[in-house]
Amino acid sequence: MEIRLQKIIADAGLASRREAERWILEGKVQVNNKVVTQLGSLADPREDRIKVSGKLIPKKQDEVYIVLNKPTGCLTTMADDKRGRTTVMEYVKVTKARVFPVGRLDYNTQGVLLFTNNGSLAKKLLLPKYKVERTYKVKVSGIPNEKTLKRLMRGVHIKDEKFKPIDAKIQKTSGKNCFLIMTLVEGKNRHIKKVCEHIGHPVIKLQRTHFGGLNLTGLPLGACRFLSPKEVKALKKLVADEPKSTRPAKKK
């Protein structure tokens, strides 16, 4: 089936549709060895040879969605580690499709990690504007008081970096430490660890229990499974509508 060229490029995870349109106008896109510069041009991602800047886009595959219960002690990367450490790709060999992780979990963080070959959806799920929730079970040093938890709910600044509000509740105490349930809508590098360190309660153990409605029910550590059609539909629905801008309109 023929679809717009810029959508094919975006779905391959190479760029946004707007950037893909710019590439087309700049003459960087070829279909069956012919340069295409007309916006709205159609192509068949399963049959046509499509190149961007001379590099061939792999022909469209069926969409694949896998959720992994990532164990600790492995890297979230598609490349082999130079130091020989295990990567998450070792745990998702249930498909021959070229899937990639949506976002990342740190080396010693475990829990829900989504894989797909749908680049367009993956990018949207990670954009803060869509407010896709991630929930973590966090064991921290000490027991934060109510005032400290409210600081997280207002959002915090660490040096020049701003962190959006985090919903944080104490699940249970464990001696002098406790477990927090923390829900957020963005995923910066070492996000939870930075924030907890900032409020004086360093992370001892970290597990992501939910991502965009996906959870760990029935999924042992290190195991993965394909998403059901219902789960895929729910993920797509999370980012189906463009969020309304909360910025005030400019005065004329």
mmCIF file with all atom_site columns, C-alpha atoms in Angstrom, residues 128-240:
data_model
loop_
_atom_site.group_PDB
_atom_site.id
_atom_site.type_symbol
_atom_site.label_atom_id
_atom_site.label_alt_id
_atom_site.label_comp_id
_atom_site.label_asym_id
_atom_site.label_entity_id
_atom_site.label_seq_id
_atom_site.pdbx_PDB_ins_code
_atom_site.Cartn_x
_atom_site.Cartn_y
_atom_site.Cartn_z
_atom_site.occupancy
_atom_site.B_iso_or_equiv
_atom_site.pdbx_formal_charge
_atom_site.auth_seq_id
_atom_site.auth_comp_id
_atom_site.auth_asym_id
_atom_site.auth_atom_id
_atom_site.pdbx_PDB_model_num
ATOM 1   C CA . PRO A 1 128 ? 7.055  14.769  27.955 1.00 0.00 ? 128 PRO A CA 1
ATOM 2   C CA . LYS A 1 129 ? 4.205  16.657  26.249 1.00 0.00 ? 129 LYS A CA 1
ATOM 3   C CA . TYR A 1 130 ? 2.198  13.413  25.936 1.00 0.00 ? 130 TYR A CA 1
ATOM 4   C CA . LYS A 1 131 ? 2.545  12.774  29.695 1.00 0.00 ? 131 LYS A CA 1
ATOM 5   C CA . VAL A 1 132 ? 3.041  9.013   29.379 1.00 0.00 ? 132 VAL A CA 1
ATOM 6   C CA . GLU A 1 133 ? 3.347  7.787   32.960 1.00 0.00 ? 133 GLU A CA 1
ATOM 7   C CA . ARG A 1 134 ? 6.269  5.783   34.327 1.00 0.00 ? 134 ARG A CA 1
ATOM 8   C CA . THR A 1 135 ? 5.943  4.338   37.828 1.00 0.00 ? 135 THR A CA 1
ATOM 9   C CA . TYR A 1 136 ? 8.854  3.188   39.960 1.00 0.00 ? 136 TYR A CA 1
ATOM 10  C CA . LYS A 1 137 ? 9.204  1.299   43.216 1.00 0.00 ? 137 LYS A CA 1
ATOM 11  C CA . VAL A 1 138 ? 12.187 2.920   44.916 1.00 0.00 ? 138 VAL A CA 1
ATOM 12  C CA . LYS A 1 139 ? 13.986 1.841   48.055 1.00 0.00 ? 139 LYS A CA 1
ATOM 13  C CA . VAL A 1 140 ? 15.680 4.907   49.524 1.00 0.00 ? 140 VAL A CA 1
ATOM 14  C CA . SER A 1 141 ? 17.943 5.629   52.443 1.00 0.00 ? 141 SER A CA 1
ATOM 15  C CA . GLY A 1 142 ? 15.988 7.142   55.319 1.00 0.00 ? 142 GLY A CA 1
ATOM 16  C CA . ILE A 1 143 ? 12.318 8.071   55.466 1.00 0.00 ? 143 ILE A CA 1
ATOM 17  C CA . PRO A 1 144 ? 11.314 11.368  53.808 1.00 0.00 ? 144 PRO A CA 1
ATOM 18  C CA . ASN A 1 145 ? 8.747  13.474  55.625 1.00 0.00 ? 145 ASN A CA 1
ATOM 19  C CA . GLU A 1 146 ? 5.578  14.928  54.127 1.00 0.00 ? 146 GLU A CA 1
ATOM 20  C CA . LYS A 1 147 ? 7.234  18.283  53.442 1.00 0.00 ? 147 LYS A CA 1
ATOM 21  C CA . THR A 1 148 ? 9.962  16.594  51.391 1.00 0.00 ? 148 THR A CA 1
ATOM 22  C CA . LEU A 1 149 ? 7.456  14.608  49.342 1.00 0.00 ? 149 LEU A CA 1
ATOM 23  C CA . LYS A 1 150 ? 5.525  17.807  48.608 1.00 0.00 ? 150 LYS A CA 1
ATOM 24  C CA . ARG A 1 151 ? 8.738  19.318  47.234 1.00 0.00 ? 151 ARG A CA 1
ATOM 25  C CA . LEU A 1 152 ? 8.802  16.542  44.653 1.00 0.00 ? 152 LEU A CA 1
ATOM 26  C CA . MET A 1 153 ? 5.164  17.170  43.755 1.00 0.00 ? 153 MET A CA 1
ATOM 27  C CA . ARG A 1 154 ? 5.995  20.812  43.007 1.00 0.00 ? 154 ARG A CA 1
ATOM 28  C CA . GLY A 1 155 ? 8.994  19.899  40.855 1.00 0.00 ? 155 GLY A CA 1
ATOM 29  C CA . VAL A 1 156 ? 12.636 20.559  41.691 1.00 0.00 ? 156 VAL A CA 1
ATOM 30  C CA . HIS A 1 157 ? 15.628 22.331  40.158 1.00 0.00 ? 157 HIS A CA 1
ATOM 31  C CA . ILE A 1 158 ? 19.057 20.695  40.344 1.00 0.00 ? 158 ILE A CA 1
ATOM 32  C CA . LYS A 1 159 ? 21.732 23.116  39.200 1.00 0.00 ? 159 LYS A CA 1
ATOM 33  C CA . ASP A 1 160 ? 20.478 24.248  35.762 1.00 0.00 ? 160 ASP A CA 1
ATOM 34  C CA . GLU A 1 161 ? 18.163 21.275  35.242 1.00 0.00 ? 161 GLU A CA 1
ATOM 35  C CA . LYS A 1 162 ? 14.422 21.413  35.886 1.00 0.00 ? 162 LYS A CA 1
ATOM 36  C CA . PHE A 1 163 ? 12.498 18.271  36.844 1.00 0.00 ? 163 PHE A CA 1
ATOM 37  C CA . LYS A 1 164 ? 8.736  18.123  36.410 1.00 0.00 ? 164 LYS A CA 1
ATOM 38  C CA . PRO A 1 165 ? 6.475  17.290  39.389 1.00 0.00 ? 165 PRO A CA 1
ATOM 39  C CA . ILE A 1 166 ? 6.667  13.717  40.681 1.00 0.00 ? 166 ILE A CA 1
ATOM 40  C CA . ASP A 1 167 ? 3.872  11.981  42.555 1.00 0.00 ? 167 ASP A CA 1
ATOM 41  C CA . ALA A 1 168 ? 5.656  10.243  45.443 1.00 0.00 ? 168 ALA A CA 1
ATOM 42  C CA . LYS A 1 169 ? 4.140  8.189   48.259 1.00 0.00 ? 169 LYS A CA 1
ATOM 43  C CA . ILE A 1 170 ? 5.639  5.983   50.959 1.00 0.00 ? 170 ILE A CA 1
ATOM 44  C CA . GLN A 1 171 ? 4.603  2.377   50.317 1.00 0.00 ? 171 GLN A CA 1
ATOM 45  C CA . LYS A 1 172 ? 6.207  0.856   53.406 1.00 0.00 ? 172 LYS A CA 1
ATOM 46  C CA . THR A 1 173 ? 9.127  1.309   55.772 1.00 0.00 ? 173 THR A CA 1
ATOM 47  C CA . SER A 1 174 ? 12.039 -1.102  56.114 1.00 0.00 ? 174 SER A CA 1
ATOM 48  C CA . GLY A 1 175 ? 13.972 -0.411  59.286 1.00 0.00 ? 175 GLY A CA 1
ATOM 49  C CA . LYS A 1 176 ? 15.553 3.019   58.890 1.00 0.00 ? 176 LYS A CA 1
ATOM 50  C CA . ASN A 1 177 ? 14.773 3.035   55.163 1.00 0.00 ? 177 ASN A CA 1
ATOM 51  C CA . CYS A 1 178 ? 11.591 2.929   53.103 1.00 0.00 ? 178 CYS A CA 1
ATOM 52  C CA . PHE A 1 179 ? 10.035 2.090   49.743 1.00 0.00 ? 179 PHE A CA 1
ATOM 53  C CA . LEU A 1 180 ? 8.524  4.904   47.685 1.00 0.00 ? 180 LEU A CA 1
ATOM 54  C CA . ILE A 1 181 ? 6.100  4.649   44.769 1.00 0.00 ? 181 ILE A CA 1
ATOM 55  C CA . MET A 1 182 ? 7.050  7.418   42.342 1.00 0.00 ? 182 MET A CA 1
ATOM 56  C CA . THR A 1 183 ? 5.133  8.320   39.180 1.00 0.00 ? 183 THR A CA 1
ATOM 57  C CA . LEU A 1 184 ? 6.468  10.769  36.600 1.00 0.00 ? 184 LEU A CA 1
ATOM 58  C CA . VAL A 1 185 ? 5.817  11.807  32.999 1.00 0.00 ? 185 VAL A CA 1
ATOM 59  C CA . GLU A 1 186 ? 9.349  12.335  31.719 1.00 0.00 ? 186 GLU A CA 1
ATOM 60  C CA . GLY A 1 187 ? 12.466 10.194  31.718 1.00 0.00 ? 187 GLY A CA 1
ATOM 61  C CA . LYS A 1 188 ? 15.751 12.058  31.994 1.00 0.00 ? 188 LYS A CA 1
ATOM 62  C CA . ASN A 1 189 ? 19.129 10.395  32.442 1.00 0.00 ? 189 ASN A CA 1
ATOM 63  C CA . ARG A 1 190 ? 19.403 8.967   35.994 1.00 0.00 ? 190 ARG A CA 1
ATOM 64  C CA . HIS A 1 191 ? 16.197 10.878  36.752 1.00 0.00 ? 191 HIS A CA 1
ATOM 65  C CA . ILE A 1 192 ? 15.043 9.140   39.942 1.00 0.00 ? 192 ILE A CA 1
ATOM 66  C CA . LYS A 1 193 ? 18.556 8.817   41.345 1.00 0.00 ? 193 LYS A CA 1
ATOM 67  C CA . LYS A 1 194 ? 19.322 12.517  40.839 1.00 0.00 ? 194 LYS A CA 1
ATOM 68  C CA . VAL A 1 195 ? 16.073 13.656  42.424 1.00 0.00 ? 195 VAL A CA 1
ATOM 69  C CA . CYS A 1 196 ? 16.324 11.338  45.431 1.00 0.00 ? 196 CYS A CA 1
ATOM 70  C CA . GLU A 1 197 ? 19.940 12.334  46.002 1.00 0.00 ? 197 GLU A CA 1
ATOM 71  C CA . HIS A 1 198 ? 18.862 15.983  45.852 1.00 0.00 ? 198 HIS A CA 1
ATOM 72  C CA . ILE A 1 199 ? 16.260 15.580  48.623 1.00 0.00 ? 199 ILE A CA 1
ATOM 73  C CA . GLY A 1 200 ? 18.722 13.723  50.846 1.00 0.00 ? 200 GLY A CA 1
ATOM 74  C CA . HIS A 1 201 ? 17.424 10.178  50.373 1.00 0.00 ? 201 HIS A CA 1
ATOM 75  C CA . PRO A 1 202 ? 19.757 8.293   47.989 1.00 0.00 ? 202 PRO A CA 1
ATOM 76  C CA . VAL A 1 203 ? 18.422 5.327   46.025 1.00 0.00 ? 203 VAL A CA 1
ATOM 77  C CA . ILE A 1 204 ? 19.292 1.857   47.304 1.00 0.00 ? 204 ILE A CA 1
ATOM 78  C CA . LYS A 1 205 ? 17.226 -0.163  44.830 1.00 0.00 ? 205 LYS A CA 1
ATOM 79  C CA . LEU A 1 206 ? 15.184 0.866   41.790 1.00 0.00 ? 206 LEU A CA 1
ATOM 80  C CA . GLN A 1 207 ? 12.492 -0.955  39.833 1.00 0.00 ? 207 GLN A CA 1
ATOM 81  C CA . ARG A 1 208 ? 10.186 0.384   37.105 1.00 0.00 ? 208 ARG A CA 1
ATOM 82  C CA . THR A 1 209 ? 6.822  -1.285  37.646 1.00 0.00 ? 209 THR A CA 1
ATOM 83  C CA . HIS A 1 210 ? 4.745  0.458   34.950 1.00 0.00 ? 210 HIS A CA 1
ATOM 84  C CA . PHE A 1 211 ? 5.261  2.230   31.636 1.00 0.00 ? 211 PHE A CA 1
ATOM 85  C CA . GLY A 1 212 ? 2.324  3.624   29.680 1.00 0.00 ? 212 GLY A CA 1
ATOM 86  C CA . GLY A 1 213 ? -0.083 1.106   31.184 1.00 0.00 ? 213 GLY A CA 1
ATOM 87  C CA . LEU A 1 214 ? 2.266  -1.884  30.802 1.00 0.00 ? 214 LEU A CA 1
ATOM 88  C CA . ASN A 1 215 ? 3.216  -3.744  33.972 1.00 0.00 ? 215 ASN A CA 1
ATOM 89  C CA . LEU A 1 216 ? 5.100  -6.804  35.221 1.00 0.00 ? 216 LEU A CA 1
ATOM 90  C CA . THR A 1 217 ? 2.114  -9.055  35.944 1.00 0.00 ? 217 THR A CA 1
ATOM 91  C CA . GLY A 1 218 ? 3.035  -12.667 35.200 1.00 0.00 ? 218 GLY A CA 1
ATOM 92  C CA . LEU A 1 219 ? 6.460  -11.702 33.857 1.00 0.00 ? 219 LEU A CA 1
ATOM 93  C CA . PRO A 1 220 ? 9.458  -13.141 35.765 1.00 0.00 ? 220 PRO A CA 1
ATOM 94  C CA . LEU A 1 221 ? 12.719 -11.213 35.961 1.00 0.00 ? 221 LEU A CA 1
ATOM 95  C CA . GLY A 1 222 ? 14.613 -11.562 32.665 1.00 0.00 ? 222 GLY A CA 1
ATOM 96  C CA . ALA A 1 223 ? 11.549 -12.792 30.751 1.00 0.00 ? 223 ALA A CA 1
ATOM 97  C CA . CYS A 1 224 ? 9.766  -11.042 27.889 1.00 0.00 ? 224 CYS A CA 1
ATOM 98  C CA . ARG A 1 225 ? 6.502  -11.386 25.982 1.00 0.00 ? 225 ARG A CA 1
ATOM 99  C CA . PHE A 1 226 ? 4.736  -9.916  22.961 1.00 0.00 ? 226 PHE A CA 1
ATOM 100 C CA . LEU A 1 227 ? 2.084  -7.286  23.608 1.00 0.00 ? 227 LEU A CA 1
ATOM 101 C CA . SER A 1 228 ? -1.522 -8.158  22.900 1.00 0.00 ? 228 SER A CA 1
ATOM 102 C CA . PRO A 1 229 ? -3.432 -6.201  20.215 1.00 0.00 ? 229 PRO A CA 1
ATOM 103 C CA . LYS A 1 230 ? -5.390 -4.550  23.031 1.00 0.00 ? 230 LYS A CA 1
ATOM 104 C CA . GLU A 1 231 ? -2.181 -3.357  24.711 1.00 0.00 ? 231 GLU A CA 1
ATOM 105 C CA . VAL A 1 232 ? -0.786 -2.014  21.426 1.00 0.00 ? 232 VAL A CA 1
ATOM 106 C CA . LYS A 1 233 ? -4.026 -0.134  20.782 1.00 0.00 ? 233 LYS A CA 1
ATOM 107 C CA . ALA A 1 234 ? -3.881 1.375   24.280 1.00 0.00 ? 234 ALA A CA 1
ATOM 108 C CA . LEU A 1 235 ? -0.280 2.547   23.764 1.00 0.00 ? 235 LEU A CA 1
ATOM 109 C CA . LYS A 1 236 ? -1.151 4.217   20.469 1.00 0.00 ? 236 LYS A CA 1
ATOM 110 C CA . LYS A 1 237 ? -4.159 5.894   22.046 1.00 0.00 ? 237 LYS A CA 1
ATOM 111 C CA . LEU A 1 238 ? -1.884 7.554   24.639 1.00 0.00 ? 238 LEU A CA 1
ATOM 112 C CA . VAL A 1 239 ? -0.212 9.605   21.898 1.00 0.00 ? 239 VAL A CA 1
ATOM 113 C CA . ALA A 1 240 ? -2.973 9.740   19.287 1.00 0.00 ? 240 ALA A CA 1
#
